[in-house]
Short mmCIF file of C-alpha atoms in Angstrom, two decimals:
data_model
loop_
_atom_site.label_atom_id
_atom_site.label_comp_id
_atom_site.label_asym_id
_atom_site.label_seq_id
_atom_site.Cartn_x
_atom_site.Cartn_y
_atom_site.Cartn_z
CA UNK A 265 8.27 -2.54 -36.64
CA UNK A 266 7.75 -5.99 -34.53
CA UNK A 267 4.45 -7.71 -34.92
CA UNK A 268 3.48 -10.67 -32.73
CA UNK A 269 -0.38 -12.39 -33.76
CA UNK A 270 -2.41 -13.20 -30.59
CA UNK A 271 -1.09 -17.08 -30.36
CA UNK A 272 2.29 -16.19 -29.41
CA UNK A 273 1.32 -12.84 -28.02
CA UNK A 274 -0.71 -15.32 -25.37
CA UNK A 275 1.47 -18.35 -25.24
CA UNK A 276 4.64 -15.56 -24.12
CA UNK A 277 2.70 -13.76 -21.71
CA UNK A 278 1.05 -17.01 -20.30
CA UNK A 279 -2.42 -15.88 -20.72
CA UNK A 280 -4.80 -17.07 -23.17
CA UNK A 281 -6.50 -15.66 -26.10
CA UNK A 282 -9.71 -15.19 -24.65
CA UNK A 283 -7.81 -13.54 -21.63
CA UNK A 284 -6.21 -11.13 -24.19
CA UNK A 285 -9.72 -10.32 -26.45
CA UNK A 286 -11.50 -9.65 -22.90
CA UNK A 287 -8.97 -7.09 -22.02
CA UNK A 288 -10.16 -5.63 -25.76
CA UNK A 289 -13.61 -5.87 -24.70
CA UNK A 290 -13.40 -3.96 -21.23
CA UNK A 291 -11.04 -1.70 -23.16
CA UNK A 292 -7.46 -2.25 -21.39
CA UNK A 293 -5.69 -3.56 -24.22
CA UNK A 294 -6.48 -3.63 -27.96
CA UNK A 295 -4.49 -5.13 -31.01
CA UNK A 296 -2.47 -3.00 -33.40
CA UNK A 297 -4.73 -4.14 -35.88
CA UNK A 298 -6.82 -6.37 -37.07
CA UNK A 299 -6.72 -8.39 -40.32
CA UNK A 300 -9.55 -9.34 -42.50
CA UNK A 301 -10.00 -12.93 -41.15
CA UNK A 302 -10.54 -11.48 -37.68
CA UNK A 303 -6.97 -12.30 -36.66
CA UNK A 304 -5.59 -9.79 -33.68
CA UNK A 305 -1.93 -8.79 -34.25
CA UNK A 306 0.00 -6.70 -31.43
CA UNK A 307 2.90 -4.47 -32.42
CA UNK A 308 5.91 -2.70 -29.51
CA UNK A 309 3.81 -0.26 -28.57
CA UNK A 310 0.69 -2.89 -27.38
CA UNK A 311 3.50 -4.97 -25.91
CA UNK A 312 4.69 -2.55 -23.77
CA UNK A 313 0.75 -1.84 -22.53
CA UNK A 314 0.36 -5.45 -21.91
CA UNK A 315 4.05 -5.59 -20.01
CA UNK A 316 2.59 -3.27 -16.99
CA UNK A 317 -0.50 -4.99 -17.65
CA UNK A 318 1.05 -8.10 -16.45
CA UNK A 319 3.39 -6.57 -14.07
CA UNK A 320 -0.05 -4.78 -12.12
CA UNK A 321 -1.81 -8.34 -12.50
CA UNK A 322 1.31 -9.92 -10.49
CA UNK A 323 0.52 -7.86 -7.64
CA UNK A 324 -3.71 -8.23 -7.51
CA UNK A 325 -4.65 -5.19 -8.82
CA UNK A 326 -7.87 -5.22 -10.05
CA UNK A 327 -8.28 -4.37 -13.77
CA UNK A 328 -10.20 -0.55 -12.90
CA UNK A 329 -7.71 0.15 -11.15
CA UNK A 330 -5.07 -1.20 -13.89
CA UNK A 331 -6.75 1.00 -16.64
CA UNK A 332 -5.91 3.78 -13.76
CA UNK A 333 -2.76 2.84 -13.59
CA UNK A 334 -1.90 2.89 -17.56
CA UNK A 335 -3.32 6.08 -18.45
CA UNK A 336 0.26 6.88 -19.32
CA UNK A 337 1.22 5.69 -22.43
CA UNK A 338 4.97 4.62 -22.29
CA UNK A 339 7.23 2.90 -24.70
CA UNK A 340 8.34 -0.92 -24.50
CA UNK A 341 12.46 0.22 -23.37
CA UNK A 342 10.36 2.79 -20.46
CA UNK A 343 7.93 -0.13 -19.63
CA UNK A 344 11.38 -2.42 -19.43
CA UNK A 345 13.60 0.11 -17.73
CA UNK A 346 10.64 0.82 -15.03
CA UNK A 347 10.71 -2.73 -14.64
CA UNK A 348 14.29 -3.47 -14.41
CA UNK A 349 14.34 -0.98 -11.56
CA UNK A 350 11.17 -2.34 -9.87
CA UNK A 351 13.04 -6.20 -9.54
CA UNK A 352 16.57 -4.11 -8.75
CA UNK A 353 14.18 -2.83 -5.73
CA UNK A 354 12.72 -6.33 -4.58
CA UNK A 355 16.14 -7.78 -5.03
CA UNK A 356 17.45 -5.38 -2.64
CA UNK A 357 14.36 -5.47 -0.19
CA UNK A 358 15.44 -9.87 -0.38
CA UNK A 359 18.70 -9.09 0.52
CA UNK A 360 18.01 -7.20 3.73
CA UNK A 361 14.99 -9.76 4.28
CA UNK A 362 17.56 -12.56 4.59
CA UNK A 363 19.77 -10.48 6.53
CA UNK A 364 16.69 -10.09 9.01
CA UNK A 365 16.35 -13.49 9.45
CA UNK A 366 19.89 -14.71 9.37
CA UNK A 367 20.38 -12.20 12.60
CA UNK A 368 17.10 -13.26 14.39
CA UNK A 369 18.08 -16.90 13.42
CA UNK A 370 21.91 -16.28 15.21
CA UNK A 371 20.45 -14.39 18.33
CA UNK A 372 17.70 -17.20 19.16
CA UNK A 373 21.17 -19.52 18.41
CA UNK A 374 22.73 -17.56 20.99
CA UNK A 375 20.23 -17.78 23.59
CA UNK A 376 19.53 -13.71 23.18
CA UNK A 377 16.33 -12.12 24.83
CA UNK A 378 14.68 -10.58 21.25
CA UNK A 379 11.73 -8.14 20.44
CA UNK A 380 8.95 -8.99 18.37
CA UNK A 381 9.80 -6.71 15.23
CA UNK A 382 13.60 -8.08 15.62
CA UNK A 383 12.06 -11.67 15.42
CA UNK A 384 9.49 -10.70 12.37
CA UNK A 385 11.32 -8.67 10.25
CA UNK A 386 12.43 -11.26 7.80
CA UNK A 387 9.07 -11.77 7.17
CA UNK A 388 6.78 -10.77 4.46
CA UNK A 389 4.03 -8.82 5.31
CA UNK A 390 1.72 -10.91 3.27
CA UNK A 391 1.62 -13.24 6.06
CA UNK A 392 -1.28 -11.50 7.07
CA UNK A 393 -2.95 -11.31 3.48
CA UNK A 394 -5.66 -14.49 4.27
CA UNK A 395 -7.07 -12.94 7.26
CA UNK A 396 -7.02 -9.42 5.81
CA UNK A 397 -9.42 -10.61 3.12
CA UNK A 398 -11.84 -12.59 5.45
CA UNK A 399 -12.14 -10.31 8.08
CA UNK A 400 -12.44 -6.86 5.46
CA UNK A 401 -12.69 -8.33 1.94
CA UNK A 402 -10.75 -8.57 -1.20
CA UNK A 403 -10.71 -4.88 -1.24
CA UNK A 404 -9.05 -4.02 1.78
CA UNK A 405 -6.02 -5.99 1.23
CA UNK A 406 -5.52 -4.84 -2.81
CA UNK A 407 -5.95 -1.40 -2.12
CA UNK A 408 -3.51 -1.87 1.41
CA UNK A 409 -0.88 -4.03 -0.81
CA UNK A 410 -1.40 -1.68 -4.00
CA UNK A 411 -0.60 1.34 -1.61
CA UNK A 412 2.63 -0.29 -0.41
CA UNK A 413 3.93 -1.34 -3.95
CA UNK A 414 3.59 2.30 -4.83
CA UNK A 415 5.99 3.22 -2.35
CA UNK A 416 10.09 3.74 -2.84
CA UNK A 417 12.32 2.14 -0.98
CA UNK A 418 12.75 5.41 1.47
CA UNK A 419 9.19 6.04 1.69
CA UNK A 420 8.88 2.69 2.95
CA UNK A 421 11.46 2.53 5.27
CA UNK A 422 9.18 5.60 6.56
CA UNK A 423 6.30 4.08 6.70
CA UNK A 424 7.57 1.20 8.59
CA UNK A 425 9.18 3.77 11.30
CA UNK A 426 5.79 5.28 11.70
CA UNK A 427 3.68 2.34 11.92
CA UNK A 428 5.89 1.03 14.60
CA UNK A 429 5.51 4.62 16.33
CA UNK A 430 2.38 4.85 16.47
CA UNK A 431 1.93 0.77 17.92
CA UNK A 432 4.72 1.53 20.52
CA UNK A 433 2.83 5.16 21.46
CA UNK A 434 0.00 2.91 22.64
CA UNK A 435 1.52 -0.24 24.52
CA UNK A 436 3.62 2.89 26.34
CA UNK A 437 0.25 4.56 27.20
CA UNK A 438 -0.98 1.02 28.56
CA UNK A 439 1.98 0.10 29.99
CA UNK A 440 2.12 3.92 32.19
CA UNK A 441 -1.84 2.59 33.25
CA UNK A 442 -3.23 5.58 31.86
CA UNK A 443 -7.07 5.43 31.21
CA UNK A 444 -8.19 4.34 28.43
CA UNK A 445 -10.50 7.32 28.09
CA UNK A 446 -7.62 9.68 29.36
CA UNK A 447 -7.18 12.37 27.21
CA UNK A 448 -3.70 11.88 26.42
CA UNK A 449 -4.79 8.00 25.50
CA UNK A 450 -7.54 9.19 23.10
CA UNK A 451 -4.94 11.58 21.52
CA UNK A 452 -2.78 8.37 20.37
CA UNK A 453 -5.87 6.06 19.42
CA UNK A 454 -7.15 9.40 16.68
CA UNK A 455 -3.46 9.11 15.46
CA UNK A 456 -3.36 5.11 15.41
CA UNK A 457 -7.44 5.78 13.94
CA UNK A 458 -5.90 8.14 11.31
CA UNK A 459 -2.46 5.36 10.44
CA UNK A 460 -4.85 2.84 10.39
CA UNK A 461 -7.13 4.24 7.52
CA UNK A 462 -3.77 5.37 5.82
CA UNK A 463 -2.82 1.70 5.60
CA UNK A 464 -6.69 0.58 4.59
CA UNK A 465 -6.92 3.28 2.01
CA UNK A 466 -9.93 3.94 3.65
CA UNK A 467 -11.40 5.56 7.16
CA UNK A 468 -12.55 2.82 9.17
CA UNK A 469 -16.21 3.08 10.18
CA UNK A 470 -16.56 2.54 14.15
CA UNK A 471 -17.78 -1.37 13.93
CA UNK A 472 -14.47 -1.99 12.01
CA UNK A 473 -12.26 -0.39 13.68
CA UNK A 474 -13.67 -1.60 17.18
CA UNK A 475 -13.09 -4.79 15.72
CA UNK A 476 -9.86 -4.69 14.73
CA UNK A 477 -9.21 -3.91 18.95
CA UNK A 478 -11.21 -7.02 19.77
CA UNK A 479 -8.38 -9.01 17.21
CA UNK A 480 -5.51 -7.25 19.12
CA UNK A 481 -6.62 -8.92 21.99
CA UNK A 482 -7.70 -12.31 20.82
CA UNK A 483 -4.64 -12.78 18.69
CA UNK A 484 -1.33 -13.61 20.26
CA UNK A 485 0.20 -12.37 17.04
CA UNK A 486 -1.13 -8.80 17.26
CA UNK A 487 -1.04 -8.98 21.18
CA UNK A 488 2.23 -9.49 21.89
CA UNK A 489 3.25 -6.00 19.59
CA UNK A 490 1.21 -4.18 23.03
CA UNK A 491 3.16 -6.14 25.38
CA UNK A 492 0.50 -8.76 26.11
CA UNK A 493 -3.01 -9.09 26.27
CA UNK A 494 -3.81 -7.61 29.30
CA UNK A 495 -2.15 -4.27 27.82
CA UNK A 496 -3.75 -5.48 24.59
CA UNK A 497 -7.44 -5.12 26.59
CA UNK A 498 -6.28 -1.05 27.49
CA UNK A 499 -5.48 -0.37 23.94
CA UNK A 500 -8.56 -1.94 22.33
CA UNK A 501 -10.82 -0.61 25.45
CA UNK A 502 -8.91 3.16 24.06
CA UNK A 503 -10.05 2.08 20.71
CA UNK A 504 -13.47 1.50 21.76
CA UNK A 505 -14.06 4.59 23.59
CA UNK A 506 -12.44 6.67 20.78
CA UNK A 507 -15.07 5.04 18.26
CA UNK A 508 -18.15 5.62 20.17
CA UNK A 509 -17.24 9.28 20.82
CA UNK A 510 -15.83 10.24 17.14
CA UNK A 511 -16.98 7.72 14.91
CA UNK A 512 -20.51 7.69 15.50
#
């Protein structure tokens, strides 16, 4: 059976030692055993732990939710083969990335009259990761980019469709000049309410969600996805009315 001691165990993985006897201490990763001068040594089967360990840290999720994660044990080829198929899925997600962009990049070329999502769709939704975290917190954005990691490729494809659904049910609504307190208006703000806290991992509470409206509006970037931001005014006036009468 392979044996690594903590030095190489922390010079591979790019951590350091300390890194590797705090994830002892909090109780994420311990050694294989432990020889009588106090030296840590790490066999396949703590490898593999600290593999997904690694692979979770890459994408900022925080260690409680990283013991979560690991509370299947798996061996170092099933940690390997998960991961194989994880980059296999990012490769592929690159490729049609780059495909986004190469077509957006020929149409603007061309002189062609694009949409919004046709002109963004090369590009990574981290873009919006910075103001994610100061406007909501650290929390909002791990748990948001956690949930999307979790998804397959089809699921996300799904989630994508529905998401720009739900954004397209309201510019329509503002763009027909219904009233923001209209019934059939408040009807699409509880579902965008409801995608909303899907993609927070949370419910948002009426002052955040009323602010997220007043961003729609002050934002060109979010703006422009409800055709401007006079219709962006109708949609977050919607939102406002919907959180004073159901969210307290």
């Amino acid at each position: 059976m392979n044996e690594w001691p903590i030095a190489e165990v922390a010079r591979a993985a790019g951590v350091t030692s300390r890194t590797l006897r705090h994830y002892e201490s909090v109780g994420l990763l311990h050694p294989s055993r432990v020889a009588g001068n106090g030296y840590r040594f790490y066999g396949e089967t703590e490898i593999a732990r600290l593999y997904r360990i690694l692979a979770l840290r890459a994408i900022d999720l925080p260690l409680p939710d990283i013991a979560c994660a690991l509370a299947d044990e798996r061996s170092l080829a099933e940690t390997m083969r998960a991961h194989l198929a994880a980059l296999e899925e990012a490769r592929s997600a690159m490729g049609h990335r780059i495909a986004a962009v190469r077509s957006a990049l020929t149409a603007l070329e061309e002189g062609k009259t694009m949409d919004i999502d046709d002109v963004l769709a090369g590009v990574d939704d981290s873009r919006w990761e910075g103001e994610v975290r100061e406007r909501w917190g650290d929390d909002a954005w791990e748990r948001s980019a956690a949930r999307r990691s979790a998804l397959t490729p089809e699921e996300r494809r799904a989630d994508d469709t529905r998401s720009h659904d739900v954004n397209a049910a309201l510019r329509e609504a503002a763009e027909r000049g219904l009233a923001p307190d209209a019934a059939e208006f408040q009807s699409l703000v509880g579902a965008h309410h409801a995608w909303v806290g899907e993609q927070w991992g949370r419910t948002p509470e009426a002052a955040a969600y009323t602010g997220l409206g007043d961003l729609y509006v002050a934002d060109p970037r979010f703006a422009v996805v409800y055709g401007g931001s006079e219709r962006a005014r109708v949609v977050r006036d919607a939102m406002a009315v919907y959180a004073a009468s159901h969210l307290g």
